């Protein structure tokens, strides 16, 4: 089993920045893809991909955050980061870290961290 713990959420004004971190621990063989998803409180809205990064550094972003958010990872620390700049009220959501690993059929999720963008 792999445990994911997110940190770095909070309240920020529009145009501001936040950096999220997600540290993996537990029975880690080799983390494959790590990423961030978010879910708003809008009824019926599903959790949506924000950004992901593969173990060899390939990055993928949702159109809505392209150019504003940057995902990175430190493989030695089993940690993934999300630098969020130029934040908008529409970015308000609970942000979840997700990871999978080689030789393992599971998707692992963190508990979520709230990001609120408001003046």
Tab-separated table of N, CA, C and O in Angstrom:
chain	number	residue	atom	x	y	z
A	1	UNK	N	0.833	-1.200	0.000
A	1	UNK	CA	0.000	0.000	0.000
A	1	UNK	C	0.862	1.243	0.000
A	1	UNK	O	1.934	1.270	0.590
A	2	UNK	N	0.363	2.253	-0.698
A	2	UNK	CA	1.036	3.548	-0.764
A	2	UNK	C	0.121	4.591	-0.141
A	2	UNK	O	-1.080	4.622	-0.428
A	3	UNK	N	0.679	5.424	0.714
A	3	UNK	CA	-0.069	6.532	1.303
A	3	UNK	C	0.415	7.838	0.675
A	3	UNK	O	1.623	8.032	0.479
A	4	UNK	N	-0.544	8.704	0.378
A	4	UNK	CA	-0.241	10.008	-0.196
A	4	UNK	C	-0.754	11.083	0.747
A	4	UNK	O	-1.915	11.040	1.167
A	5	UNK	N	0.092	12.039	1.063
A	5	UNK	CA	-0.290	13.123	1.961
A	5	UNK	C	-0.032	14.449	1.270
A	5	UNK	O	1.117	14.766	0.926
A	6	UNK	N	-1.110	15.210	1.059
A	6	UNK	CA	-0.999	16.512	0.413
A	6	UNK	C	-0.829	17.608	1.451
A	6	UNK	O	-1.265	17.481	2.594
A	7	UNK	N	-0.230	18.695	1.022
A	7	UNK	CA	-0.117	19.887	1.849
A	7	UNK	C	-0.005	21.101	0.946
A	7	UNK	O	0.279	20.970	-0.251
A	8	UNK	N	-0.234	22.279	1.529
A	8	UNK	CA	-0.025	23.515	0.793
A	8	UNK	C	-1.276	24.242	0.365
A	8	UNK	O	-1.186	25.329	-0.210
A	9	UNK	N	-2.439	23.674	0.614
A	9	UNK	CA	-3.666	24.364	0.236
A	9	UNK	C	-3.933	25.555	1.141
A	9	UNK	O	-3.227	25.785	2.124
A	10	UNK	N	-4.957	26.327	0.797
A	10	UNK	CA	-5.315	27.467	1.612
A	10	UNK	C	-6.139	28.468	0.858
A	10	UNK	O	-6.667	28.183	-0.220
A	11	UNK	N	-6.231	29.653	1.437
A	11	UNK	CA	-6.985	30.755	0.850
A	11	UNK	C	-6.011	31.738	0.209
A	11	UNK	O	-5.017	32.133	0.840
A	12	UNK	N	-6.312	32.138	-1.014
A	12	UNK	CA	-5.442	33.072	-1.730
A	12	UNK	C	-6.316	34.006	-2.543
A	12	UNK	O	-7.414	33.628	-2.991
A	13	UNK	N	-5.846	35.213	-2.762
A	13	UNK	CA	-6.589	36.176	-3.573
A	13	UNK	C	-6.416	35.878	-5.061
A	13	UNK	O	-5.400	35.290	-5.461
A	14	UNK	N	-7.362	36.301	-5.871
A	14	UNK	CA	-7.202	36.144	-7.320
A	14	UNK	C	-5.896	36.770	-7.790
A	14	UNK	O	-5.521	37.859	-7.341
A	15	UNK	N	-5.204	36.050	-8.666
A	15	UNK	CA	-3.902	36.490	-9.152
A	15	UNK	C	-2.740	35.997	-8.319
A	15	UNK	O	-1.582	36.131	-8.728
A	16	UNK	N	-3.035	35.412	-7.177
A	16	UNK	CA	-1.989	34.930	-6.299
A	16	UNK	C	-1.468	33.552	-6.677
A	16	UNK	O	-1.867	32.977	-7.699
A	17	UNK	N	-0.581	33.037	-5.834
A	17	UNK	CA	0.071	31.754	-6.099
A	17	UNK	C	0.008	30.850	-4.872
A	17	UNK	O	-0.053	31.335	-3.739
A	18	UNK	N	0.018	29.570	-5.138
A	18	UNK	CA	0.139	28.547	-4.096
A	18	UNK	C	0.958	27.406	-4.665
A	18	UNK	O	0.938	27.165	-5.880
A	19	UNK	N	1.621	26.676	-3.775
A	19	UNK	CA	2.342	25.474	-4.196
A	19	UNK	C	1.873	24.302	-3.354
A	19	UNK	O	1.971	24.329	-2.124
A	20	UNK	N	1.351	23.293	-4.025
A	20	UNK	CA	0.920	22.076	-3.367
A	20	UNK	C	2.035	21.029	-3.400
A	20	UNK	O	2.794	20.965	-4.371
A	21	UNK	N	2.086	20.233	-2.358
A	21	UNK	CA	3.032	19.124	-2.293
A	21	UNK	C	2.285	17.842	-1.959
A	21	UNK	O	1.270	17.871	-1.262
A	22	UNK	N	2.790	16.736	-2.449
A	22	UNK	CA	2.208	15.430	-2.152
A	22	UNK	C	3.351	14.443	-1.973
A	22	UNK	O	4.095	14.188	-2.915
A	23	UNK	N	3.465	13.919	-0.765
A	23	UNK	CA	4.538	12.968	-0.455
A	23	UNK	C	3.971	11.560	-0.361
A	23	UNK	O	2.967	11.324	0.326
A	24	UNK	N	4.622	10.645	-1.033
A	24	UNK	CA	4.215	9.239	-1.011
A	24	UNK	C	5.078	8.460	-0.025
A	24	UNK	O	6.280	8.705	0.092
A	25	UNK	N	4.435	7.536	0.675
A	25	UNK	CA	5.163	6.676	1.604
A	25	UNK	C	4.505	5.299	1.613
A	25	UNK	O	3.454	5.098	1.028
A	26	UNK	N	5.150	4.363	2.282
A	26	UNK	CA	4.592	3.017	2.358
A	26	UNK	C	5.396	2.047	1.514
A	26	UNK	O	6.611	2.173	1.394
A	27	UNK	N	4.705	1.094	0.920
A	27	UNK	CA	5.356	0.059	0.115
A	27	UNK	C	5.489	0.574	-1.317
A	27	UNK	O	4.591	0.408	-2.141
A	28	UNK	N	6.608	1.212	-1.580
A	28	UNK	CA	6.843	1.833	-2.881
A	28	UNK	C	7.856	0.996	-3.652
A	28	UNK	O	8.983	0.812	-3.183
A	29	UNK	N	7.454	0.506	-4.812
A	29	UNK	CA	8.370	-0.187	-5.707
A	29	UNK	C	9.001	0.822	-6.654
A	29	UNK	O	10.201	1.067	-6.635
A	30	UNK	N	8.137	1.413	-7.477
A	30	UNK	CA	8.596	2.440	-8.412
A	30	UNK	C	7.374	3.204	-8.873
A	30	UNK	O	6.543	2.676	-9.616
A	31	UNK	N	7.257	4.439	-8.411
A	31	UNK	CA	6.113	5.251	-8.788
A	31	UNK	C	6.148	5.542	-10.273
A	31	UNK	O	7.197	5.885	-10.825
A	32	UNK	N	5.013	5.409	-10.910
A	32	UNK	CA	4.933	5.622	-12.349
A	32	UNK	C	4.408	7.019	-12.626
A	32	UNK	O	5.146	7.971	-12.710
A	33	UNK	N	3.126	7.188	-12.742
A	33	UNK	CA	2.546	8.498	-12.995
A	33	UNK	C	2.050	9.101	-11.693
A	33	UNK	O	1.400	8.415	-10.898
A	34	UNK	N	2.352	10.364	-11.481
A	34	UNK	CA	1.824	11.110	-10.342
A	34	UNK	C	1.078	12.315	-10.881
A	34	UNK	O	1.463	12.876	-11.924
A	35	UNK	N	0.032	12.703	-10.193
A	35	UNK	CA	-0.738	13.809	-10.734
A	35	UNK	C	-1.649	14.454	-9.719
A	35	UNK	O	-1.730	14.019	-8.568
A	36	UNK	N	-2.295	15.490	-10.187
A	36	UNK	CA	-3.232	16.256	-9.378
A	36	UNK	C	-4.582	16.310	-10.086
A	36	UNK	O	-4.650	16.555	-11.292
A	37	UNK	N	-5.618	16.094	-9.316
A	37	UNK	CA	-6.991	16.221	-9.770
A	37	UNK	C	-7.692	17.215	-8.858
A	37	UNK	O	-7.226	17.491	-7.758
A	38	UNK	N	-8.813	17.746	-9.332
A	38	UNK	CA	-9.577	18.622	-8.462
A	38	UNK	C	-11.073	18.366	-8.633
A	38	UNK	O	-11.526	17.916	-9.678
A	39	UNK	N	-11.779	18.690	-7.561
A	39	UNK	CA	-13.221	18.500	-7.552
A	39	UNK	C	-13.860	19.688	-6.860
A	39	UNK	O	-13.498	20.021	-5.724
A	40	UNK	N	-14.824	20.310	-7.542
A	40	UNK	CA	-15.537	21.426	-6.956
A	40	UNK	C	-16.764	20.907	-6.221
A	40	UNK	O	-17.094	19.720	-6.282
A	41	UNK	N	-17.464	21.830	-5.566
A	41	UNK	CA	-18.656	21.438	-4.830
A	41	UNK	C	-19.890	21.473	-5.698
A	41	UNK	O	-20.999	21.217	-5.213
A	42	UNK	N	-19.732	21.757	-6.990
A	42	UNK	CA	-20.880	21.778	-7.891
A	42	UNK	C	-21.476	20.379	-7.979
A	42	UNK	O	-20.766	19.418	-8.302
A	43	UNK	N	-22.769	20.233	-7.700
A	43	UNK	CA	-23.390	18.903	-7.752
A	43	UNK	C	-23.211	18.254	-9.115
A	43	UNK	O	-23.402	18.904	-10.146
A	44	UNK	N	-22.824	16.986	-9.104
A	44	UNK	CA	-22.655	16.245	-10.344
A	44	UNK	C	-21.322	16.442	-11.025
A	44	UNK	O	-21.033	15.772	-12.022
A	45	UNK	N	-20.517	17.334	-10.503
A	45	UNK	CA	-19.212	17.588	-11.125
A	45	UNK	C	-18.235	16.530	-10.652
A	45	UNK	O	-18.052	16.335	-9.457
A	46	UNK	N	-17.591	15.846	-11.596
A	46	UNK	CA	-16.670	14.788	-11.230
A	46	UNK	C	-15.255	15.341	-11.013
A	46	UNK	O	-14.933	16.446	-11.429
A	47	UNK	N	-14.457	14.534	-10.377
A	47	UNK	CA	-13.059	14.873	-10.175
A	47	UNK	C	-12.377	14.935	-11.541
A	47	UNK	O	-12.531	14.014	-12.362
A	48	UNK	N	-11.622	15.996	-11.778
A	48	UNK	CA	-11.033	16.212	-13.098
A	48	UNK	C	-9.523	16.351	-13.003
A	48	UNK	O	-8.998	16.919	-12.038
A	49	UNK	N	-8.844	15.863	-14.029
A	49	UNK	CA	-7.394	15.972	-14.084
A	49	UNK	C	-6.971	17.427	-14.195
A	49	UNK	O	-7.505	18.181	-15.005
A	50	UNK	N	-5.997	17.806	-13.390
A	50	UNK	CA	-5.370	19.125	-13.488
A	50	UNK	C	-4.039	18.996	-14.226
A	50	UNK	O	-3.779	19.693	-15.202
A	51	UNK	N	-3.190	18.100	-13.737
A	51	UNK	CA	-1.880	17.892	-14.352
A	51	UNK	C	-1.333	16.548	-13.902
A	51	UNK	O	-1.661	16.078	-12.810
A	52	UNK	N	-0.510	15.961	-14.753
A	52	UNK	CA	0.148	14.714	-14.392
A	52	UNK	C	1.567	14.730	-14.933
A	52	UNK	O	1.889	15.475	-15.862
A	53	UNK	N	2.399	13.869	-14.335
A	53	UNK	CA	3.789	13.771	-14.771
A	53	UNK	C	4.228	12.322	-14.658
A	53	UNK	O	3.972	11.656	-13.641
A	54	UNK	N	4.867	11.832	-15.697
A	54	UNK	CA	5.327	10.450	-15.711
A	54	UNK	C	6.670	10.340	-15.004
A	54	UNK	O	7.303	11.341	-14.662
A	55	UNK	N	7.111	9.110	-14.817
A	55	UNK	CA	8.383	8.906	-14.117
A	55	UNK	C	9.572	9.394	-14.929
A	55	UNK	O	10.632	9.660	-14.361
A	56	UNK	N	9.383	9.551	-16.239
A	56	UNK	CA	10.480	10.087	-17.051
A	56	UNK	C	10.272	11.557	-17.394
A	56	UNK	O	10.960	12.103	-18.263
A	57	UNK	N	9.310	12.207	-16.702
A	57	UNK	CA	9.191	13.655	-16.790
A	57	UNK	C	8.215	14.206	-17.800
A	57	UNK	O	8.129	15.427	-17.960
A	58	UNK	N	7.461	13.378	-18.481
A	58	UNK	CA	6.473	13.892	-19.424
A	58	UNK	C	5.294	14.506	-18.669
A	58	UNK	O	4.707	13.856	-17.801
A	59	UNK	N	4.965	15.731	-19.018
A	59	UNK	CA	3.925	16.473	-18.325
A	59	UNK	C	2.664	16.583	-19.175
A	59	UNK	O	2.739	16.680	-20.412
A	60	UNK	N	1.538	16.606	-18.496
A	60	UNK	CA	0.246	16.748	-19.166
A	60	UNK	C	-0.611	17.695	-18.338
A	60	UNK	O	-0.661	17.558	-17.104
A	61	UNK	N	-1.278	18.660	-19.011
A	61	UNK	CA	-2.066	19.665	-18.307
A	61	UNK	C	-3.469	19.770	-18.885
A	61	UNK	O	-3.674	19.626	-20.091
A	62	UNK	N	-4.402	20.089	-18.019
A	62	UNK	CA	-5.727	20.469	-18.487
A	62	UNK	C	-5.621	21.813	-19.203
A	62	UNK	O	-4.795	22.656	-18.834
A	63	UNK	N	-6.448	22.006	-20.222
A	63	UNK	CA	-6.404	23.262	-20.974
A	63	UNK	C	-6.604	24.472	-20.065
A	63	UNK	O	-6.013	25.529	-20.279
A	64	UNK	N	-7.425	24.323	-19.054
A	64	UNK	CA	-7.785	25.455	-18.201
A	64	UNK	C	-6.630	25.952	-17.332
A	64	UNK	O	-6.692	27.061	-16.800
A	65	UNK	N	-5.593	25.137	-17.172
A	65	UNK	CA	-4.472	25.548	-16.312
A	65	UNK	C	-3.167	25.687	-17.083
A	65	UNK	O	-2.153	26.118	-16.513
A	66	UNK	N	-3.183	25.333	-18.362
A	66	UNK	CA	-1.972	25.417	-19.187
A	66	UNK	C	-1.406	26.826	-19.133
A	66	UNK	O	-2.113	27.806	-19.311
A	67	UNK	N	-0.111	26.919	-18.855
A	67	UNK	CA	0.552	28.210	-18.795
A	67	UNK	C	0.490	28.887	-17.440
A	67	UNK	O	1.206	29.866	-17.199
A	68	UNK	N	-0.337	28.377	-16.554
A	68	UNK	CA	-0.439	28.966	-15.204
A	68	UNK	C	0.081	28.021	-14.133
A	68	UNK	O	0.638	28.461	-13.128
A	69	UNK	N	-0.123	26.733	-14.331
A	69	UNK	CA	0.290	25.717	-13.354
A	69	UNK	C	1.486	24.945	-13.891
A	69	UNK	O	1.591	24.716	-15.100
A	70	UNK	N	2.350	24.519	-12.976
A	70	UNK	CA	3.497	23.699	-13.350
A	70	UNK	C	3.604	22.526	-12.384
A	70	UNK	O	3.640	22.725	-11.163
A	71	UNK	N	3.658	21.329	-12.943
A	71	UNK	CA	3.825	20.132	-12.125
A	71	UNK	C	5.282	19.705	-12.180
A	71	UNK	O	5.955	19.857	-13.208
A	72	UNK	N	5.772	19.191	-11.070
A	72	UNK	CA	7.137	18.682	-11.014
A	72	UNK	C	7.182	17.556	-9.987
A	72	UNK	O	6.250	17.388	-9.194
A	73	UNK	N	8.256	16.791	-10.028
A	73	UNK	CA	8.388	15.709	-9.052
A	73	UNK	C	9.843	15.536	-8.661
A	73	UNK	O	10.755	15.823	-9.444
A	74	UNK	N	10.029	15.050	-7.450
A	74	UNK	CA	11.349	14.708	-6.938
A	74	UNK	C	11.315	13.212	-6.674
A	74	UNK	O	10.747	12.764	-5.664
A	75	UNK	N	11.876	12.438	-7.562
A	75	UNK	CA	11.803	10.979	-7.449
A	75	UNK	C	12.544	10.461	-6.210
A	75	UNK	O	12.149	9.456	-5.632
A	76	UNK	N	13.584	11.149	-5.814
A	76	UNK	CA	14.333	10.714	-4.628
A	76	UNK	C	13.493	10.861	-3.365
A	76	UNK	O	13.663	10.116	-2.401
A	77	UNK	N	12.578	11.827	-3.376
A	77	UNK	CA	11.719	12.071	-2.212
A	77	UNK	C	10.317	11.506	-2.408
A	77	UNK	O	9.458	11.666	-1.540
A	78	UNK	N	10.055	10.880	-3.549
A	78	UNK	CA	8.711	10.350	-3.847
A	78	UNK	C	7.650	11.418	-3.646
A	78	UNK	O	6.591	11.175	-3.035
A	79	UNK	N	7.931	12.595	-4.155
A	79	UNK	CA	7.067	13.750	-3.938
A	79	UNK	C	6.743	14.419	-5.272
A	79	UNK	O	7.621	14.544	-6.135
A	80	UNK	N	5.497	14.854	-5.405
A	80	UNK	CA	5.067	15.611	-6.566
A	80	UNK	C	4.570	16.971	-6.099
A	80	UNK	O	4.013	17.087	-5.002
A	81	UNK	N	4.809	17.984	-6.914
A	81	UNK	CA	4.453	19.349	-6.577
A	81	UNK	C	3.540	19.935	-7.659
A	81	UNK	O	3.580	19.513	-8.814
A	82	UNK	N	2.777	20.933	-7.263
A	82	UNK	CA	1.980	21.681	-8.227
A	82	UNK	C	2.125	23.159	-7.879
A	82	UNK	O	1.595	23.614	-6.861
A	83	UNK	N	2.850	23.875	-8.721
A	83	UNK	CA	2.977	25.320	-8.564
A	83	UNK	C	1.832	25.972	-9.323
A	83	UNK	O	1.704	25.786	-10.535
A	84	UNK	N	1.023	26.732	-8.607
A	84	UNK	CA	-0.160	27.351	-9.200
A	84	UNK	C	0.010	28.860	-9.155
A	84	UNK	O	0.106	29.449	-8.065
A	85	UNK	N	0.052	29.473	-10.317
A	85	UNK	CA	0.189	30.920	-10.436
A	85	UNK	C	-1.050	31.508	-11.103
A	85	UNK	O	-1.825	30.799	-11.728
A	86	UNK	N	-1.195	32.811	-10.974
A	86	UNK	CA	-2.328	33.521	-11.599
A	86	UNK	C	-3.654	32.831	-11.280
A	86	UNK	O	-4.475	32.589	-12.174
A	87	UNK	N	-3.847	32.545	-10.027
A	87	UNK	CA	-5.033	31.791	-9.629
A	87	UNK	C	-6.303	32.589	-9.856
A	87	UNK	O	-6.332	33.822	-9.700
A	88	UNK	N	-7.358	31.856	-10.213
A	88	UNK	CA	-8.662	32.447	-10.497
A	88	UNK	C	-9.700	31.838	-9.547
A	88	UNK	O	-9.512	30.717	-9.074
A	89	UNK	N	-10.804	32.536	-9.329
A	89	UNK	CA	-11.862	31.927	-8.495
A	89	UNK	C	-12.316	30.566	-9.001
A	89	UNK	O	-12.667	29.694	-8.196
A	90	UNK	N	-12.285	30.361	-10.317
A	90	UNK	CA	-12.679	29.059	-10.872
A	90	UNK	C	-11.725	27.930	-10.487
A	90	UNK	O	-12.052	26.760	-10.696
A	91	UNK	N	-10.562	28.264	-9.959
A	91	UNK	CA	-9.627	27.233	-9.511
A	91	UNK	C	-9.987	26.708	-8.117
A	91	UNK	O	-9.362	25.758	-7.630
A	92	UNK	N	-10.960	27.336	-7.483
A	92	UNK	CA	-11.375	26.891	-6.167
A	92	UNK	C	-11.906	25.463	-6.232
A	92	UNK	O	-12.797	25.152	-7.026
A	93	UNK	N	-11.325	24.589	-5.409
A	93	UNK	CA	-11.700	23.171	-5.418
A	93	UNK	C	-10.912	22.443	-4.344
A	93	UNK	O	-9.993	23.009	-3.740
A	94	UNK	N	-11.267	21.194	-4.134
A	94	UNK	CA	-10.418	20.297	-3.354
A	94	UNK	C	-9.465	19.626	-4.339
A	94	UNK	O	-9.913	19.053	-5.344
A	95	UNK	N	-8.188	19.703	-4.051
A	95	UNK	CA	-7.164	19.148	-4.932
A	95	UNK	C	-6.677	17.826	-4.349
A	95	UNK	O	-6.301	17.753	-3.179
A	96	UNK	N	-6.695	16.812	-5.192
A	96	UNK	CA	-6.301	15.465	-4.789
A	96	UNK	C	-5.051	15.030	-5.545
A	96	UNK	O	-4.944	15.224	-6.754
A	97	UNK	N	-4.171	14.407	-4.823
A	97	UNK	CA	-2.984	13.794	-5.413
A	97	UNK	C	-3.321	12.346	-5.775
A	97	UNK	O	-4.028	11.654	-5.035
A	98	UNK	N	-2.805	11.907	-6.900
A	98	UNK	CA	-2.995	10.539	-7.340
A	98	UNK	C	-1.665	9.966	-7.804
A	98	UNK	O	-0.837	10.682	-8.388
A	99	UNK	N	-1.477	8.678	-7.576
A	99	UNK	CA	-0.257	8.022	-8.055
A	99	UNK	C	-0.550	6.572	-8.374
A	99	UNK	O	-1.480	5.969	-7.832
A	100	UNK	N	0.229	6.034	-9.291
A	100	UNK	CA	0.240	4.597	-9.513
A	100	UNK	C	1.698	4.170	-9.617
A	100	UNK	O	2.599	5.003	-9.612
A	101	UNK	N	1.906	2.869	-9.627
A	101	UNK	CA	3.285	2.420	-9.711
A	101	UNK	C	3.396	1.163	-10.533
A	101	UNK	O	2.427	0.441	-10.749
A	102	UNK	N	4.591	0.940	-11.009
A	102	UNK	CA	4.899	-0.266	-11.774
A	102	UNK	C	4.698	-1.505	-10.896
A	102	UNK	O	4.874	-1.445	-9.677
A	103	UNK	N	4.265	-2.582	-11.520
A	103	UNK	CA	4.097	-3.878	-10.850
A	103	UNK	C	2.963	-3.860	-9.827
A	103	UNK	O	2.930	-4.664	-8.902
A	104	UNK	N	2.020	-2.952	-10.021
A	104	UNK	CA	0.959	-2.744	-9.040
A	104	UNK	C	-0.262	-2.267	-9.812
A	104	UNK	O	-0.156	-1.376	-10.646
A	105	UNK	N	-1.428	-2.850	-9.515
A	105	UNK	CA	-2.629	-2.525	-10.290
A	105	UNK	C	-3.487	-1.431	-9.659
A	105	UNK	O	-4.584	-1.168	-10.142
A	106	UNK	N	-3.005	-0.794	-8.618
A	106	UNK	CA	-3.857	0.128	-7.858
A	106	UNK	C	-3.637	1.588	-8.255
A	106	UNK	O	-2.544	1.983	-8.673
A	107	UNK	N	-4.684	2.378	-8.076
A	107	UNK	CA	-4.584	3.831	-8.083
A	107	UNK	C	-4.616	4.294	-6.629
A	107	UNK	O	-5.501	3.875	-5.876
A	108	UNK	N	-3.699	5.138	-6.265
A	108	UNK	CA	-3.636	5.648	-4.900
A	108	UNK	C	-4.039	7.120	-4.888
A	108	UNK	O	-3.650	7.878	-5.788
A	109	UNK	N	-4.775	7.500	-3.866
A	109	UNK	CA	-5.277	8.874	-3.747
A	109	UNK	C	-4.959	9.435	-2.367
A	109	UNK	O	-4.983	8.706	-1.364
A	110	UNK	N	-4.690	10.735	-2.355
A	110	UNK	CA	-4.561	11.427	-1.092
A	110	UNK	C	-5.920	11.829	-0.556
A	110	UNK	O	-6.954	11.594	-1.188
A	111	UNK	N	-5.910	12.469	0.597
A	111	UNK	CA	-7.154	12.836	1.263
A	111	UNK	C	-7.725	14.151	0.738
A	111	UNK	O	-8.876	14.477	1.027
A	112	UNK	N	-6.941	14.889	-0.019
A	112	UNK	CA	-7.389	16.153	-0.581
A	112	UNK	C	-6.986	17.351	0.253
A	112	UNK	O	-6.870	17.268	1.478
A	113	UNK	N	-6.774	18.460	-0.438
A	113	UNK	CA	-6.462	19.715	0.236
A	113	UNK	C	-7.274	20.824	-0.431
A	113	UNK	O	-7.358	20.891	-1.658
A	114	UNK	N	-7.870	21.673	0.382
A	114	UNK	CA	-8.755	22.707	-0.134
A	114	UNK	C	-7.949	23.897	-0.633
A	114	UNK	O	-7.057	24.401	0.071
A	115	UNK	N	-8.287	24.355	-1.826
A	115	UNK	CA	-7.749	25.595	-2.381
A	115	UNK	C	-8.929	26.522	-2.642
A	115	UNK	O	-9.863	26.157	-3.360
A	116	UNK	N	-8.880	27.694	-2.040
A	116	UNK	CA	-9.943	28.685	-2.210
A	116	UNK	C	-9.342	29.963	-2.744
A	116	UNK	O	-8.408	30.514	-2.146
A	117	UNK	N	-9.859	30.419	-3.871
A	117	UNK	CA	-9.385	31.651	-4.496
A	117	UNK	C	-10.514	32.672	-4.385
A	117	UNK	O	-11.539	32.547	-5.047
A	118	UNK	N	-10.291	33.655	-3.552
A	118	UNK	CA	-11.355	34.623	-3.283
A	118	UNK	C	-10.755	35.907	-2.736
A	118	UNK	O	-9.739	35.884	-2.039
A	119	UNK	N	-11.406	37.013	-3.051
A	119	UNK	CA	-10.977	38.296	-2.501
A	119	UNK	C	-11.769	38.627	-1.241
A	119	UNK	O	-11.535	39.656	-0.609
